[in-house]
PDB file of C-alpha atoms in Angstrom:
ATOM      1  CA  UNK W   1      24.441 -10.241 -70.640  1.00  0.00           C
ATOM      2  CA  UNK W   2      27.795 -10.982 -69.143  1.00  0.00           C
ATOM      3  CA  UNK W   3      29.921  -8.386 -67.566  1.00  0.00           C
ATOM      4  CA  UNK W   4      33.479  -9.309 -68.594  1.00  0.00           C
ATOM      5  CA  UNK W   5      34.607  -5.700 -68.969  1.00  0.00           C
ATOM      6  CA  UNK W   6      35.756  -4.128 -65.681  1.00  0.00           C
ATOM      7  CA  UNK W   7      33.819  -1.062 -64.664  1.00  0.00           C
ATOM      8  CA  UNK W   8      36.296   1.758 -64.979  1.00  0.00           C
ATOM      9  CA  UNK W   9      33.951   4.361 -63.543  1.00  0.00           C
ATOM     10  CA  UNK W  10      33.906   2.600 -60.109  1.00  0.00           C
ATOM     11  CA  UNK W  11      37.686   2.171 -60.241  1.00  0.00           C
ATOM     12  CA  UNK W  12      38.092   5.883 -60.950  1.00  0.00           C
ATOM     13  CA  UNK W  13      35.895   6.783 -57.950  1.00  0.00           C
ATOM     14  CA  UNK W  14      37.877   4.514 -55.642  1.00  0.00           C
ATOM     15  CA  UNK W  15      41.179   5.922 -56.946  1.00  0.00           C
ATOM     16  CA  UNK W  16      39.981   9.510 -56.442  1.00  0.00           C
ATOM     17  CA  UNK W  17      38.838   8.700 -52.903  1.00  0.00           C
ATOM     18  CA  UNK W  18      42.211   7.169 -52.019  1.00  0.00           C
ATOM     19  CA  UNK W  19      44.028  10.217 -53.432  1.00  0.00           C
ATOM     20  CA  UNK W  20      41.819  12.545 -51.386  1.00  0.00           C
ATOM     21  CA  UNK W  21      42.432  10.781 -48.089  1.00  0.00           C
ATOM     22  CA  UNK W  22      46.012   9.592 -48.530  1.00  0.00           C
ATOM     23  CA  UNK W  23      47.460  12.002 -45.921  1.00  0.00           C
ATOM     24  CA  UNK W  24      44.643  11.583 -43.426  1.00  0.00           C
ATOM     25  CA  UNK W  25      45.179  10.012 -40.018  1.00  0.00           C
ATOM     26  CA  UNK W  26      42.452   8.321 -38.010  1.00  0.00           C
ATOM     27  CA  UNK W  27      41.146  10.450 -35.163  1.00  0.00           C
ATOM     28  CA  UNK W  28      41.680   8.939 -31.743  1.00  0.00           C
ATOM     29  CA  UNK W  29      38.357   8.804 -29.888  1.00  0.00           C
ATOM     30  CA  UNK W  30      38.223  11.132 -26.873  1.00  0.00           C
ATOM     31  CA  UNK W  31      35.311   9.640 -25.011  1.00  0.00           C
ATOM     32  CA  UNK W  32      34.778  10.206 -21.359  1.00  0.00           C
ATOM     33  CA  UNK W  33      33.472   7.094 -19.698  1.00  0.00           C
ATOM     34  CA  UNK W  34      31.213   7.916 -16.776  1.00  0.00           C
ATOM     35  CA  UNK W  35      30.880   5.420 -13.994  1.00  0.00           C
ATOM     36  CA  UNK W  36      27.324   4.109 -13.681  1.00  0.00           C
ATOM     37  CA  UNK W  37      25.267   5.916 -11.064  1.00  0.00           C
ATOM     38  CA  UNK W  38      25.141   4.163  -7.746  1.00  0.00           C
ATOM     39  CA  UNK W  39      21.650   3.165  -6.636  1.00  0.00           C
ATOM     40  CA  UNK W  40      20.134   5.087  -3.763  1.00  0.00           C
ATOM     41  CA  UNK W  41      20.736   3.359  -0.451  1.00  0.00           C
ATOM     42  CA  UNK W  42      17.865   1.422   1.057  1.00  0.00           C
ATOM     43  CA  UNK W  43      16.877   3.091   4.334  1.00  0.00           C
ATOM     44  CA  UNK W  44      16.658  -0.164   6.262  1.00  0.00           C
ATOM     45  CA  UNK W  45      16.670   1.447   9.698  1.00  0.00           C
ATOM     46  CA  UNK W  46      13.913   3.878   8.675  1.00  0.00           C
ATOM     47  CA  UNK W  47      11.825   0.983   7.378  1.00  0.00           C
ATOM     48  CA  UNK W  48      12.372  -0.948  10.628  1.00  0.00           C
ATOM     49  CA  UNK W  49      11.492   2.148  12.663  1.00  0.00           C
ATOM     50  CA  UNK W  50       8.280   2.738  10.716  1.00  0.00           C
ATOM     51  CA  UNK W  51       7.236  -0.902  11.100  1.00  0.00           C
ATOM     52  CA  UNK W  52       7.911  -0.763  14.825  1.00  0.00           C
ATOM     53  CA  UNK W  53       5.970   2.496  15.123  1.00  0.00           C
ATOM     54  CA  UNK W  54       3.012   0.812  13.434  1.00  0.00           C
ATOM     55  CA  UNK W  55       3.211  -2.094  15.860  1.00  0.00           C
ATOM     56  CA  UNK W  56       3.594   0.211  18.856  1.00  0.00           C
ATOM     57  CA  UNK W  57       0.757   2.472  17.724  1.00  0.00           C
ATOM     58  CA  UNK W  58      -1.847  -0.123  18.658  1.00  0.00           C
ATOM     59  CA  UNK W  59      -2.162  -1.617  22.102  1.00  0.00           C
ATOM     60  CA  UNK W  60      -4.294  -4.528  23.288  1.00  0.00           C
ATOM     61  CA  UNK W  61      -4.731  -2.782  26.638  1.00  0.00           C
ATOM     62  CA  UNK W  62      -6.301   0.450  25.384  1.00  0.00           C
ATOM     63  CA  UNK W  63      -9.364   1.497  27.360  1.00  0.00           C
ATOM     64  CA  UNK W  64     -11.481   4.021  25.447  1.00  0.00           C
ATOM     65  CA  UNK W  65     -13.040   7.039  27.114  1.00  0.00           C
ATOM     66  CA  UNK W  66     -16.406   6.072  25.677  1.00  0.00           C
ATOM     67  CA  UNK W  67     -17.789   3.629  23.171  1.00  0.00           C
ATOM     68  CA  UNK W  68     -21.113   3.332  21.440  1.00  0.00           C
ATOM     69  CA  UNK W  69     -21.695  -0.381  21.670  1.00  0.00           C
ATOM     70  CA  UNK W  70     -25.126  -1.895  21.768  1.00  0.00           C
ATOM     71  CA  UNK W  71     -24.793  -5.513  22.821  1.00  0.00           C
ATOM     72  CA  UNK W  72     -22.312  -7.303  20.583  1.00  0.00           C
ATOM     73  CA  UNK W  73     -22.591  -4.834  17.703  1.00  0.00           C
ATOM     74  CA  UNK W  74     -19.431  -2.801  17.127  1.00  0.00           C
ATOM     75  CA  UNK W  75     -20.085   0.933  16.886  1.00  0.00           C
ATOM     76  CA  UNK W  76     -17.724   3.840  17.371  1.00  0.00           C
ATOM     77  CA  UNK W  77     -17.824   7.536  16.577  1.00  0.00           C
ATOM     78  CA  UNK W  78     -14.881   9.837  17.292  1.00  0.00           C
ATOM     79  CA  UNK W  79     -15.582  12.778  19.590  1.00  0.00           C
ATOM     80  CA  UNK W  80     -16.791  15.855  17.748  1.00  0.00           C
ATOM     81  CA  UNK W  81     -18.264  13.931  14.806  1.00  0.00           C
ATOM     82  CA  UNK W  82     -21.924  14.076  13.845  1.00  0.00           C
ATOM     83  CA  UNK W  83     -24.064  11.030  14.718  1.00  0.00           C
ATOM     84  CA  UNK W  84     -25.358  11.234  11.148  1.00  0.00           C
ATOM     85  CA  UNK W  85     -21.983   9.822  10.023  1.00  0.00           C
ATOM     86  CA  UNK W  86     -22.516   6.698  12.094  1.00  0.00           C
ATOM     87  CA  UNK W  87     -26.056   6.138  10.832  1.00  0.00           C
ATOM     88  CA  UNK W  88     -24.890   6.585   7.223  1.00  0.00           C
ATOM     89  CA  UNK W  89     -22.042   4.146   7.830  1.00  0.00           C
ATOM     90  CA  UNK W  90     -24.426   1.543   9.258  1.00  0.00           C
ATOM     91  CA  UNK W  91     -26.761   1.874   6.265  1.00  0.00           C
ATOM     92  CA  UNK W  92     -23.950   1.415   3.738  1.00  0.00           C
ATOM     93  CA  UNK W  93     -23.955   5.005   2.463  1.00  0.00           C
ATOM     94  CA  UNK W  94     -20.260   4.836   1.462  1.00  0.00           C
ATOM     95  CA  UNK W  95     -18.866   2.329  -1.020  1.00  0.00           C
ATOM     96  CA  UNK W  96     -16.254  -0.016   0.455  1.00  0.00           C
ATOM     97  CA  UNK W  97     -13.055   0.823  -1.438  1.00  0.00           C
ATOM     98  CA  UNK W  98     -10.716  -1.810   0.034  1.00  0.00           C
ATOM     99  CA  UNK W  99     -10.842  -4.702   2.464  1.00  0.00           C
ATOM    100  CA  UNK W 100      -8.670  -7.165   4.330  1.00  0.00           C
ATOM    101  CA  UNK W 101      -9.380 -10.505   5.973  1.00  0.00           C
ATOM    102  CA  UNK W 102      -7.769 -11.359   9.316  1.00  0.00           C
ATOM    103  CA  UNK W 103      -8.835 -15.021   9.338  1.00  0.00           C
ATOM    104  CA  UNK W 104      -6.014 -17.301  10.431  1.00  0.00           C
ATOM    105  CA  UNK W 105      -3.810 -14.537  11.849  1.00  0.00           C
ATOM    106  CA  UNK W 106      -2.606 -14.399  15.412  1.00  0.00           C
ATOM    107  CA  UNK W 107      -3.093 -11.178  17.374  1.00  0.00           C
ATOM    108  CA  UNK W 108       0.359  -9.680  16.700  1.00  0.00           C
ATOM    109  CA  UNK W 109       0.155 -10.439  12.967  1.00  0.00           C
ATOM    110  CA  UNK W 110      -3.348  -9.001  12.768  1.00  0.00           C
ATOM    111  CA  UNK W 111      -2.343  -5.812  14.617  1.00  0.00           C
ATOM    112  CA  UNK W 112       0.545  -5.165  12.200  1.00  0.00           C
ATOM    113  CA  UNK W 113      -1.609  -6.039   9.183  1.00  0.00           C
ATOM    114  CA  UNK W 114      -4.360  -3.622  10.288  1.00  0.00           C
ATOM    115  CA  UNK W 115      -1.833  -0.818  10.921  1.00  0.00           C
ATOM    116  CA  UNK W 116      -0.177  -1.267   7.538  1.00  0.00           C
ATOM    117  CA  UNK W 117      -3.546  -1.543   5.792  1.00  0.00           C
ATOM    118  CA  UNK W 118      -4.871   1.686   7.325  1.00  0.00           C
ATOM    119  CA  UNK W 119      -1.598   3.522   6.540  1.00  0.00           C
ATOM    120  CA  UNK W 120      -1.746   2.292   2.934  1.00  0.00           C
ATOM    121  CA  UNK W 121      -5.405   3.308   2.578  1.00  0.00           C
ATOM    122  CA  UNK W 122      -4.594   6.760   3.941  1.00  0.00           C
ATOM    123  CA  UNK W 123      -1.764   7.180   1.401  1.00  0.00           C
ATOM    124  CA  UNK W 124      -4.106   6.108  -1.398  1.00  0.00           C
ATOM    125  CA  UNK W 125      -6.842   8.493  -0.243  1.00  0.00           C
ATOM    126  CA  UNK W 126      -9.398   5.765   0.505  1.00  0.00           C
ATOM    127  CA  UNK W 127     -12.228   6.659   2.894  1.00  0.00           C
ATOM    128  CA  UNK W 128     -14.346   3.557   3.463  1.00  0.00           C
ATOM    129  CA  UNK W 129     -12.793   0.162   4.172  1.00  0.00           C
ATOM    130  CA  UNK W 130     -13.910  -3.231   5.476  1.00  0.00           C
ATOM    131  CA  UNK W 131     -11.964  -5.378   7.895  1.00  0.00           C
ATOM    132  CA  UNK W 132     -13.112  -8.982   8.230  1.00  0.00           C
ATOM    133  CA  UNK W 133     -12.191 -10.227  11.704  1.00  0.00           C
ATOM    134  CA  UNK W 134     -14.301 -13.374  11.807  1.00  0.00           C
ATOM    135  CA  UNK W 135     -16.981 -14.581  14.176  1.00  0.00           C
ATOM    136  CA  UNK W 136     -14.695 -16.677  16.336  1.00  0.00           C
ATOM    137  CA  UNK W 137     -16.108 -20.017  15.250  1.00  0.00           C
ATOM    138  CA  UNK W 138     -12.603 -21.370  14.675  1.00  0.00           C
ATOM    139  CA  UNK W 139     -11.149 -20.105  17.958  1.00  0.00           C
ATOM    140  CA  UNK W 140     -10.533 -22.191  21.038  1.00  0.00           C
ATOM    141  CA  UNK W 141     -13.541 -20.921  23.023  1.00  0.00           C
ATOM    142  CA  UNK W 142     -15.704 -20.263  19.964  1.00  0.00           C
ATOM    143  CA  UNK W 143     -15.508 -16.558  20.830  1.00  0.00           C
ATOM    144  CA  UNK W 144     -14.236 -13.786  18.544  1.00  0.00           C
ATOM    145  CA  UNK W 145     -10.769 -12.848  19.805  1.00  0.00           C
ATOM    146  CA  UNK W 146      -9.802 -10.406  17.068  1.00  0.00           C
ATOM    147  CA  UNK W 147     -13.188  -8.667  17.086  1.00  0.00           C
ATOM    148  CA  UNK W 148     -12.608  -7.127  20.515  1.00  0.00           C
ATOM    149  CA  UNK W 149      -8.950  -6.367  19.885  1.00  0.00           C
ATOM    150  CA  UNK W 150      -9.775  -4.753  16.544  1.00  0.00           C
ATOM    151  CA  UNK W 151     -12.300  -2.486  18.278  1.00  0.00           C
ATOM    152  CA  UNK W 152      -9.561  -1.145  20.572  1.00  0.00           C
ATOM    153  CA  UNK W 153      -6.976  -0.871  17.805  1.00  0.00           C
ATOM    154  CA  UNK W 154      -9.296   1.161  15.582  1.00  0.00           C
ATOM    155  CA  UNK W 155     -10.176   3.616  18.360  1.00  0.00           C
ATOM    156  CA  UNK W 156      -6.457   4.347  18.787  1.00  0.00           C
ATOM    157  CA  UNK W 157      -5.954   5.307  15.144  1.00  0.00           C
ATOM    158  CA  UNK W 158      -6.393   9.043  14.475  1.00  0.00           C
ATOM    159  CA  UNK W 159      -7.336   8.250  10.885  1.00  0.00           C
ATOM    160  CA  UNK W 160     -10.526   6.464  12.024  1.00  0.00           C
ATOM    161  CA  UNK W 161     -13.590   8.696  12.212  1.00  0.00           C
ATOM    162  CA  UNK W 162     -16.105   5.937  12.873  1.00  0.00           C
ATOM    163  CA  UNK W 163     -16.741   2.245  12.498  1.00  0.00           C
ATOM    164  CA  UNK W 164     -19.775   0.017  12.556  1.00  0.00           C
ATOM    165  CA  UNK W 165     -20.543  -3.652  12.282  1.00  0.00           C
ATOM    166  CA  UNK W 166     -20.946  -4.599   8.630  1.00  0.00           C
ATOM    167  CA  UNK W 167     -24.358  -5.260   7.119  1.00  0.00           C
ATOM    168  CA  UNK W 168     -25.211  -8.936   6.620  1.00  0.00           C
ATOM    169  CA  UNK W 169     -24.284  -8.714   2.933  1.00  0.00           C
ATOM    170  CA  UNK W 170     -20.821  -7.391   3.870  1.00  0.00           C
ATOM    171  CA  UNK W 171     -19.972  -9.932   6.568  1.00  0.00           C
ATOM    172  CA  UNK W 172     -22.366  -9.121   9.416  1.00  0.00           C
ATOM    173  CA  UNK W 173     -20.943  -9.649  12.909  1.00  0.00           C
ATOM    174  CA  UNK W 174     -17.743 -11.025  11.400  1.00  0.00           C
ATOM    175  CA  UNK W 175     -16.675  -7.724   9.805  1.00  0.00           C
ATOM    176  CA  UNK W 176     -16.519  -4.023  10.478  1.00  0.00           C
ATOM    177  CA  UNK W 177     -16.876  -1.064   8.099  1.00  0.00           C
ATOM    178  CA  UNK W 178     -14.450   1.772   8.878  1.00  0.00           C
ATOM    179  CA  UNK W 179     -14.658   5.397   7.783  1.00  0.00           C
ATOM    180  CA  UNK W 180     -11.272   7.127   7.516  1.00  0.00           C
ATOM    181  CA  UNK W 181     -10.422  10.823   7.468  1.00  0.00           C
ATOM    182  CA  UNK W 182     -10.119  12.331   4.011  1.00  0.00           C
TER     183      UNK W 182
END
């Protein structure tokens, strides 16, 4: 079927529309363009200050009032805490929720890494962590350098309730399990 006859119904609709709007004028848009919001400034000085505070919070020259070391095994319990906490920590009562490895780091790097790690764990509400310091087999004198420094660093952190040498399955004399305040 061919459609040679023009459709007069559509033409009538178009004509009526044009008659209805013949005196109309287009409305000028009245949009208010808002400038994009500026991003919040990055508190660079605050970040630098916090990093420096973390570095300064741990000293290599800290001498503790008392320590609970038996031979080469690392043990520490903050004053006022029950000895039961330390025995539970040594037996693996708490599940290790996070860990870091200090292998290959120099003392200053390790100190900052430990401070940041403990601060992050505290923010995340973690209680039991493992820090692998190594056995010193790769050091110059074949003695653990970071092991002894880590002991002093941890005693200086208020967040640390206790720490103990890790069980053999968790790293033995090359790692320490740390219990943090809730």
